[in-house]
Amino acid sequence: MPRERLLITVKTYPTLSRKLGETVCTAAVRPDGSWVRLYPVPFRLMDYKDRYSKFDWIETTLAKSTRDTRPETFHPVDVLDVSHLGHLGTDDGWRERRQIILKQGKVHDRLGPLIDAAHANQCSLAVFKPAKILDFSWAPDDRDWDEIKVQEMRNRADQGELFAGDDWRKTFQLIPKLPWKFYYKFLDADGRESEMTVLDWEAGQLYWNCLRQEDGLQSIALAKVRQKYIDYFSQKDLHFFLGTTKEYHEWATNPWLIIGVFPVPPETQPRLL
């Protein structure tokens, strides 16, 4: 199988799987702008040198998932065989990122056709441009991981089933469960109002960082998250990375979730002489 060059664009906040332990849903685009979902990837169990960040170029060999029929879902043939090819920076107003994500790939601005495409199993990853942001909110979620999943993960780890080698066990700690669900409310180009869950890793990490800075005051930490996702991003040419879940992909009324944000700096108009 040929090796493929991929630009990492999305890493969701980790979830627990009884069979796979702690997993991260990762999405990437090829140089032509087409999408790939890398799942499952035991991201935090990988050696540090093998991990990747958003907007890193990587190269690996992919195999189409046989358990997940969504068209973009693949998995690395060997999660340790991932080559780093460099990082795509933000020079010149994100010019290279803009070229690959917004010009090579397709940008959607209407939700209806995307829902139809998911129900027909034609796509499960997309770039979406909201017409107007209405709100960013949150709601309480379970404060702790499911104990059954945690215990099964520990049992499989003790039996050496989750990942080869023992070095990671000396330092690995389960990531804290995010006790909030975040949501964006927005309009699309047809004026259709929607509210979608935000699963971006950066939203969760921002919450924890703000919570530490504010000595555990949750209300202030949440307000700071909202400030960035509403006030700061409103100054940008905001796009969403959307994805569906395997469970709801082909039948939910709206199977789409926001798995990442792409706050591109607005393009400046050339000055007239």
mmCIF file of C-alpha atoms in Angstrom:
data_model
loop_
_atom_site.group_PDB
_atom_site.id
_atom_site.type_symbol
_atom_site.label_atom_id
_atom_site.label_comp_id
_atom_site.label_asym_id
_atom_site.label_seq_id
_atom_site.Cartn_x
_atom_site.Cartn_y
_atom_site.Cartn_z
ATOM 1 C CA MET A 1 0.000 0.000 0.000
ATOM 2 C CA PRO A 2 1.346 3.481 -0.818
ATOM 3 C CA ARG A 3 2.190 5.940 1.922
ATOM 4 C CA GLU A 4 0.058 9.080 2.047
ATOM 5 C CA ARG A 5 0.923 12.651 2.953
ATOM 6 C CA LEU A 6 -1.624 14.201 5.331
ATOM 7 C CA LEU A 7 -2.134 17.565 7.022
ATOM 8 C CA ILE A 8 -3.567 17.143 10.526
ATOM 9 C CA THR A 9 -6.452 19.575 11.043
ATOM 10 C CA VAL A 10 -8.527 18.151 13.914
ATOM 11 C CA LYS A 11 -7.926 16.443 17.246
ATOM 12 C CA THR A 12 -11.001 15.939 19.417
ATOM 13 C CA TYR A 13 -10.989 15.790 23.194
ATOM 14 C CA PRO A 14 -10.173 12.181 24.221
ATOM 15 C CA THR A 15 -12.940 9.688 24.908
ATOM 16 C CA LEU A 16 -12.889 6.245 26.491
ATOM 17 C CA SER A 17 -13.580 3.020 24.665
ATOM 18 C CA ARG A 18 -13.985 -0.306 26.465
ATOM 19 C CA LYS A 19 -12.056 -2.093 23.730
ATOM 20 C CA LEU A 20 -9.520 0.569 22.782
ATOM 21 C CA GLY A 21 -8.985 2.598 25.950
ATOM 22 C CA GLU A 22 -8.384 6.335 25.580
ATOM 23 C CA THR A 23 -8.800 7.358 21.948
ATOM 24 C CA VAL A 24 -8.578 10.572 19.965
ATOM 25 C CA CYS A 25 -10.492 11.154 16.741
ATOM 26 C CA THR A 26 -8.072 12.795 14.329
ATOM 27 C CA ALA A 27 -8.985 14.303 10.973
ATOM 28 C CA ALA A 28 -6.630 15.339 8.205
ATOM 29 C CA VAL A 29 -6.657 16.509 4.614
ATOM 30 C CA ARG A 30 -4.613 15.312 1.701
ATOM 31 C CA PRO A 31 -2.766 17.875 -0.450
ATOM 32 C CA ASP A 32 -5.788 17.946 -2.789
ATOM 33 C CA GLY A 33 -8.094 18.969 0.077
ATOM 34 C CA SER A 34 -9.880 15.608 0.428
ATOM 35 C CA TRP A 35 -10.609 14.366 3.949
ATOM 36 C CA VAL A 36 -9.310 11.440 5.996
ATOM 37 C CA ARG A 37 -10.467 10.376 9.472
ATOM 38 C CA LEU A 38 -7.790 8.523 11.460
ATOM 39 C CA TYR A 39 -9.539 6.329 13.991
ATOM 40 C CA PRO A 40 -8.835 4.740 16.297
ATOM 41 C CA VAL A 41 -5.489 6.244 17.299
ATOM 42 C CA PRO A 42 -4.274 5.724 20.905
ATOM 43 C CA PHE A 43 -2.672 9.152 20.677
ATOM 44 C CA ARG A 44 -1.414 9.672 24.222
ATOM 45 C CA LEU A 45 -0.008 6.158 24.427
ATOM 46 C CA MET A 46 2.288 6.867 21.504
ATOM 47 C CA ASP A 47 5.882 7.791 22.219
ATOM 48 C CA TYR A 48 6.282 11.555 22.398
ATOM 49 C CA LYS A 49 8.348 11.621 19.212
ATOM 50 C CA ASP A 50 5.525 9.870 17.366
ATOM 51 C CA ARG A 51 2.789 12.316 18.391
ATOM 52 C CA TYR A 52 1.595 15.004 16.050
ATOM 53 C CA SER A 53 0.062 18.459 16.460
ATOM 54 C CA LYS A 54 -2.593 20.258 14.475
ATOM 55 C CA PHE A 55 -1.279 21.436 11.113
ATOM 56 C CA ASP A 56 1.621 19.032 11.128
ATOM 57 C CA TRP A 57 2.347 17.258 7.869
ATOM 58 C CA ILE A 58 2.686 13.521 8.424
ATOM 59 C CA GLU A 59 3.172 10.511 6.213
ATOM 60 C CA THR A 60 1.865 7.038 6.924
ATOM 61 C CA THR A 61 0.287 4.003 5.306
ATOM 62 C CA LEU A 62 -3.490 3.855 5.610
ATOM 63 C CA ALA A 63 -5.998 1.029 5.542
ATOM 64 C CA LYS A 64 -9.733 1.546 5.039
ATOM 65 C CA SER A 65 -11.686 0.790 8.177
ATOM 66 C CA THR A 66 -13.772 -2.374 7.958
ATOM 67 C CA ARG A 67 -15.770 -1.586 11.107
ATOM 68 C CA ASP A 68 -16.670 1.963 10.126
ATOM 69 C CA THR A 69 -18.398 2.390 6.772
ATOM 70 C CA ARG A 70 -18.115 6.177 6.692
ATOM 71 C CA PRO A 71 -16.193 6.953 3.480
ATOM 72 C CA GLU A 72 -13.353 8.950 5.041
ATOM 73 C CA THR A 73 -12.504 6.610 7.927
ATOM 74 C CA PHE A 74 -9.104 4.936 7.764
ATOM 75 C CA HIS A 75 -6.561 3.757 10.300
ATOM 76 C CA PRO A 76 -2.763 3.700 10.179
ATOM 77 C CA VAL A 77 -1.502 0.226 9.316
ATOM 78 C CA ASP A 78 1.054 0.770 12.094
ATOM 79 C CA VAL A 79 0.489 3.640 14.557
ATOM 80 C CA LEU A 80 4.240 3.722 15.232
ATOM 81 C CA ASP A 81 5.014 4.188 11.548
ATOM 82 C CA VAL A 82 4.135 7.881 11.285
ATOM 83 C CA SER A 83 6.743 10.180 9.735
ATOM 84 C CA HIS A 84 6.769 13.897 10.547
ATOM 85 C CA LEU A 85 7.295 16.098 7.502
ATOM 86 C CA GLY A 86 7.115 19.515 9.162
ATOM 87 C CA HIS A 87 4.581 22.026 10.430
ATOM 88 C CA LEU A 88 2.393 24.313 8.307
ATOM 89 C CA GLY A 89 2.630 27.722 9.968
ATOM 90 C CA THR A 90 0.577 30.910 9.841
ATOM 91 C CA ASP A 91 2.870 33.096 7.719
ATOM 92 C CA ASP A 92 1.361 35.613 5.318
ATOM 93 C CA GLY A 93 -2.112 35.591 6.879
ATOM 94 C CA TRP A 94 -2.369 31.783 6.941
ATOM 95 C CA ARG A 95 -1.851 31.739 3.165
ATOM 96 C CA GLU A 96 -0.825 28.082 2.842
ATOM 97 C CA ARG A 97 -3.465 26.852 5.291
ATOM 98 C CA ARG A 98 -6.090 28.901 3.459
ATOM 99 C CA GLN A 99 -4.968 27.471 0.116
ATOM 100 C CA ILE A 100 -5.290 23.824 1.156
ATOM 101 C CA ILE A 101 -8.367 24.019 3.397
ATOM 102 C CA LEU A 102 -10.501 26.664 1.700
ATOM 103 C CA LYS A 103 -9.376 26.613 -1.928
ATOM 104 C CA GLN A 104 -8.264 23.046 -2.636
ATOM 105 C CA GLY A 105 -11.128 21.579 -0.624
ATOM 106 C CA LYS A 106 -14.851 22.295 -0.751
ATOM 107 C CA VAL A 107 -16.400 24.806 1.668
ATOM 108 C CA HIS A 108 -20.088 24.300 2.523
ATOM 109 C CA ASP A 109 -22.412 27.064 3.703
ATOM 110 C CA ARG A 110 -25.782 25.249 3.752
ATOM 111 C CA LEU A 111 -26.525 22.546 6.303
ATOM 112 C CA GLY A 112 -29.384 20.796 4.480
ATOM 113 C CA PRO A 113 -27.265 19.275 1.690
ATOM 114 C CA LEU A 114 -24.671 18.144 4.251
ATOM 115 C CA ILE A 115 -27.317 16.305 6.269
ATOM 116 C CA ASP A 116 -28.600 14.635 3.108
ATOM 117 C CA ALA A 117 -25.045 13.628 2.142
ATOM 118 C CA ALA A 118 -24.453 12.060 5.563
ATOM 119 C CA HIS A 119 -27.712 10.108 5.397
ATOM 120 C CA ALA A 120 -26.640 8.801 1.979
ATOM 121 C CA ASN A 121 -23.197 7.928 3.420
ATOM 122 C CA GLN A 122 -21.508 10.208 0.916
ATOM 123 C CA CYS A 123 -19.483 12.227 3.428
ATOM 124 C CA SER A 124 -18.825 12.479 7.147
ATOM 125 C CA LEU A 125 -16.242 15.296 7.286
ATOM 126 C CA ALA A 126 -16.584 18.812 5.914
ATOM 127 C CA VAL A 127 -15.516 22.444 6.101
ATOM 128 C CA PHE A 128 -18.454 24.714 6.897
ATOM 129 C CA LYS A 129 -18.791 28.498 6.816
ATOM 130 C CA PRO A 130 -21.533 29.789 9.173
ATOM 131 C CA ALA A 131 -23.397 32.856 7.952
ATOM 132 C CA LYS A 132 -23.775 34.283 11.463
ATOM 133 C CA ILE A 133 -22.741 33.198 14.951
ATOM 134 C CA LEU A 134 -25.595 33.605 17.422
ATOM 135 C CA ASP A 135 -24.191 32.224 20.668
ATOM 136 C CA PHE A 136 -21.624 30.022 22.410
ATOM 137 C CA SER A 137 -22.914 28.175 25.469
ATOM 138 C CA TRP A 138 -22.333 25.182 27.724
ATOM 139 C CA ALA A 139 -24.219 22.637 29.802
ATOM 140 C CA PRO A 140 -23.098 20.343 32.643
ATOM 141 C CA ASP A 141 -21.873 16.882 31.720
ATOM 142 C CA ASP A 142 -20.772 13.873 33.777
ATOM 143 C CA ARG A 143 -17.830 14.892 35.919
ATOM 144 C CA ASP A 144 -16.138 11.485 35.878
ATOM 145 C CA TRP A 145 -15.407 8.836 33.313
ATOM 146 C CA ASP A 146 -17.607 5.756 33.185
ATOM 147 C CA GLU A 147 -16.112 3.486 35.861
ATOM 148 C CA ILE A 148 -16.853 0.345 33.844
ATOM 149 C CA LYS A 149 -14.869 1.686 30.887
ATOM 150 C CA VAL A 150 -12.038 2.823 33.168
ATOM 151 C CA GLN A 151 -11.782 -0.581 34.821
ATOM 152 C CA GLU A 152 -11.859 -2.411 31.507
ATOM 153 C CA MET A 153 -9.159 -0.092 30.184
ATOM 154 C CA ARG A 154 -6.978 -0.808 33.234
ATOM 155 C CA ASN A 155 -7.520 -4.546 32.895
ATOM 156 C CA ARG A 156 -6.566 -4.533 29.225
ATOM 157 C CA ALA A 157 -3.535 -2.358 29.970
ATOM 158 C CA ASP A 158 -2.396 -4.745 32.716
ATOM 159 C CA GLN A 159 -2.740 -7.619 30.269
ATOM 160 C CA GLY A 160 -0.701 -5.768 27.646
ATOM 161 C CA GLU A 161 -3.578 -5.603 25.163
ATOM 162 C CA LEU A 162 -3.824 -1.849 24.608
ATOM 163 C CA PHE A 163 -0.375 -1.010 23.394
ATOM 164 C CA ALA A 164 2.965 -2.699 22.902
ATOM 165 C CA GLY A 165 5.726 -2.024 25.408
ATOM 166 C CA ASP A 166 5.725 -1.009 29.045
ATOM 167 C CA ASP A 167 7.444 2.392 29.156
ATOM 168 C CA TRP A 168 4.241 4.426 28.767
ATOM 169 C CA ARG A 169 2.680 2.826 31.879
ATOM 170 C CA LYS A 170 5.232 4.512 34.159
ATOM 171 C CA THR A 171 3.992 8.028 33.403
ATOM 172 C CA PHE A 172 0.542 7.653 31.808
ATOM 173 C CA GLN A 173 -2.400 9.196 33.660
ATOM 174 C CA LEU A 174 -5.966 9.250 32.391
ATOM 175 C CA ILE A 175 -6.878 12.697 31.098
ATOM 176 C CA PRO A 176 -9.509 14.476 33.268
ATOM 177 C CA LYS A 177 -13.094 14.139 32.104
ATOM 178 C CA LEU A 178 -14.389 17.450 30.753
ATOM 179 C CA PRO A 179 -17.417 18.280 32.959
ATOM 180 C CA TRP A 180 -19.072 20.536 30.366
ATOM 181 C CA LYS A 181 -20.467 20.258 26.881
ATOM 182 C CA PHE A 182 -19.891 23.292 24.668
ATOM 183 C CA TYR A 183 -22.214 24.448 21.899
ATOM 184 C CA TYR A 184 -22.253 26.925 19.024
ATOM 185 C CA LYS A 185 -25.565 28.360 17.814
ATOM 186 C CA PHE A 186 -25.443 29.805 14.301
ATOM 187 C CA LEU A 187 -27.260 30.486 11.032
ATOM 188 C CA ASP A 188 -26.333 28.984 7.684
ATOM 189 C CA ALA A 189 -26.615 30.650 4.272
ATOM 190 C CA ASP A 190 -30.300 29.627 4.045
ATOM 191 C CA GLY A 191 -31.072 31.263 7.398
ATOM 192 C CA ARG A 192 -31.435 27.873 9.074
ATOM 193 C CA GLU A 193 -30.677 28.054 12.805
ATOM 194 C CA SER A 194 -28.682 25.219 14.348
ATOM 195 C CA GLU A 195 -26.986 24.398 17.623
ATOM 196 C CA MET A 196 -24.041 21.994 17.481
ATOM 197 C CA THR A 197 -21.816 20.391 20.081
ATOM 198 C CA VAL A 198 -18.163 21.491 20.009
ATOM 199 C CA LEU A 199 -15.741 18.565 20.504
ATOM 200 C CA ASP A 200 -12.496 20.384 19.712
ATOM 201 C CA TRP A 201 -9.611 19.415 22.027
ATOM 202 C CA GLU A 202 -8.578 23.081 22.232
ATOM 203 C CA ALA A 203 -11.890 24.118 23.805
ATOM 204 C CA GLY A 204 -11.451 21.562 26.572
ATOM 205 C CA GLN A 205 -7.801 22.428 27.115
ATOM 206 C CA LEU A 206 -8.641 26.144 27.219
ATOM 207 C CA TYR A 207 -11.183 25.473 29.958
ATOM 208 C CA TRP A 208 -8.641 23.608 32.105
ATOM 209 C CA ASN A 209 -6.007 26.309 31.569
ATOM 210 C CA CYS A 210 -8.452 29.076 32.545
ATOM 211 C CA LEU A 211 -9.626 27.066 35.563
ATOM 212 C CA ARG A 212 -6.055 26.853 36.861
ATOM 213 C CA GLN A 213 -5.461 30.553 36.242
ATOM 214 C CA GLU A 214 -8.649 31.471 38.109
ATOM 215 C CA ASP A 215 -7.991 29.243 41.148
ATOM 216 C CA GLY A 216 -10.784 26.837 40.311
ATOM 217 C CA LEU A 217 -13.534 29.417 39.736
ATOM 218 C CA GLN A 218 -15.593 27.645 37.091
ATOM 219 C CA SER A 219 -17.825 30.599 36.205
ATOM 220 C CA ILE A 220 -14.840 32.787 35.319
ATOM 221 C CA ALA A 221 -13.107 29.978 33.426
ATOM 222 C CA LEU A 222 -16.237 29.344 31.351
ATOM 223 C CA ALA A 223 -16.649 33.060 30.685
ATOM 224 C CA LYS A 224 -13.092 33.168 29.344
ATOM 225 C CA VAL A 225 -13.755 30.235 27.034
ATOM 226 C CA ARG A 226 -16.834 32.020 25.730
ATOM 227 C CA GLN A 227 -14.865 35.240 25.315
ATOM 228 C CA LYS A 228 -12.429 33.523 22.967
ATOM 229 C CA TYR A 229 -15.009 31.542 21.012
ATOM 230 C CA ILE A 230 -17.379 34.500 20.597
ATOM 231 C CA ASP A 231 -15.507 37.791 20.982
ATOM 232 C CA TYR A 232 -12.099 36.833 19.618
ATOM 233 C CA PHE A 233 -13.249 34.508 16.861
ATOM 234 C CA SER A 234 -15.870 37.040 15.726
ATOM 235 C CA GLN A 235 -12.933 39.102 14.477
ATOM 236 C CA LYS A 236 -11.838 36.212 12.244
ATOM 237 C CA ASP A 237 -13.122 34.569 9.099
ATOM 238 C CA LEU A 238 -14.454 31.678 11.172
ATOM 239 C CA HIS A 239 -15.000 28.252 9.642
ATOM 240 C CA PHE A 240 -15.970 24.997 11.318
ATOM 241 C CA PHE A 241 -14.574 21.528 10.769
ATOM 242 C CA LEU A 242 -17.651 19.288 10.938
ATOM 243 C CA GLY A 243 -17.826 15.552 11.486
ATOM 244 C CA THR A 244 -20.427 12.906 12.164
ATOM 245 C CA THR A 245 -20.351 10.092 14.701
ATOM 246 C CA LYS A 246 -20.500 6.487 13.588
ATOM 247 C CA GLU A 247 -23.582 5.835 15.732
ATOM 248 C CA TYR A 248 -25.768 8.642 14.346
ATOM 249 C CA HIS A 249 -24.216 9.172 10.905
ATOM 250 C CA GLU A 250 -26.952 7.896 8.599
ATOM 251 C CA TRP A 251 -30.165 8.499 10.523
ATOM 252 C CA ALA A 252 -30.053 11.385 13.056
ATOM 253 C CA THR A 253 -32.029 14.512 12.216
ATOM 254 C CA ASN A 254 -28.734 16.386 12.247
ATOM 255 C CA PRO A 255 -25.752 14.031 12.659
ATOM 256 C CA TRP A 256 -23.111 16.766 12.410
ATOM 257 C CA LEU A 257 -20.859 18.009 15.235
ATOM 258 C CA ILE A 258 -18.211 20.718 15.339
ATOM 259 C CA ILE A 259 -14.961 18.806 15.739
ATOM 260 C CA GLY A 260 -12.691 21.816 15.216
ATOM 261 C CA VAL A 261 -12.606 25.513 14.440
ATOM 262 C CA PHE A 262 -10.620 27.306 11.741
ATOM 263 C CA PRO A 263 -10.402 31.015 12.684
ATOM 264 C CA VAL A 264 -8.708 32.357 9.568
ATOM 265 C CA PRO A 265 -7.562 35.995 9.642
ATOM 266 C CA PRO A 266 -9.756 38.056 7.302
ATOM 267 C CA GLU A 267 -8.210 38.606 3.911
ATOM 268 C CA THR A 268 -7.035 42.177 3.577
ATOM 269 C CA GLN A 269 -7.994 44.136 0.493
ATOM 270 C CA PRO A 270 -5.103 45.460 -1.582
ATOM 271 C CA ARG A 271 -4.461 49.146 -1.088
ATOM 272 C CA LEU A 272 -5.309 51.368 -4.022
ATOM 273 C CA LEU A 273 -2.564 53.703 -5.187
#
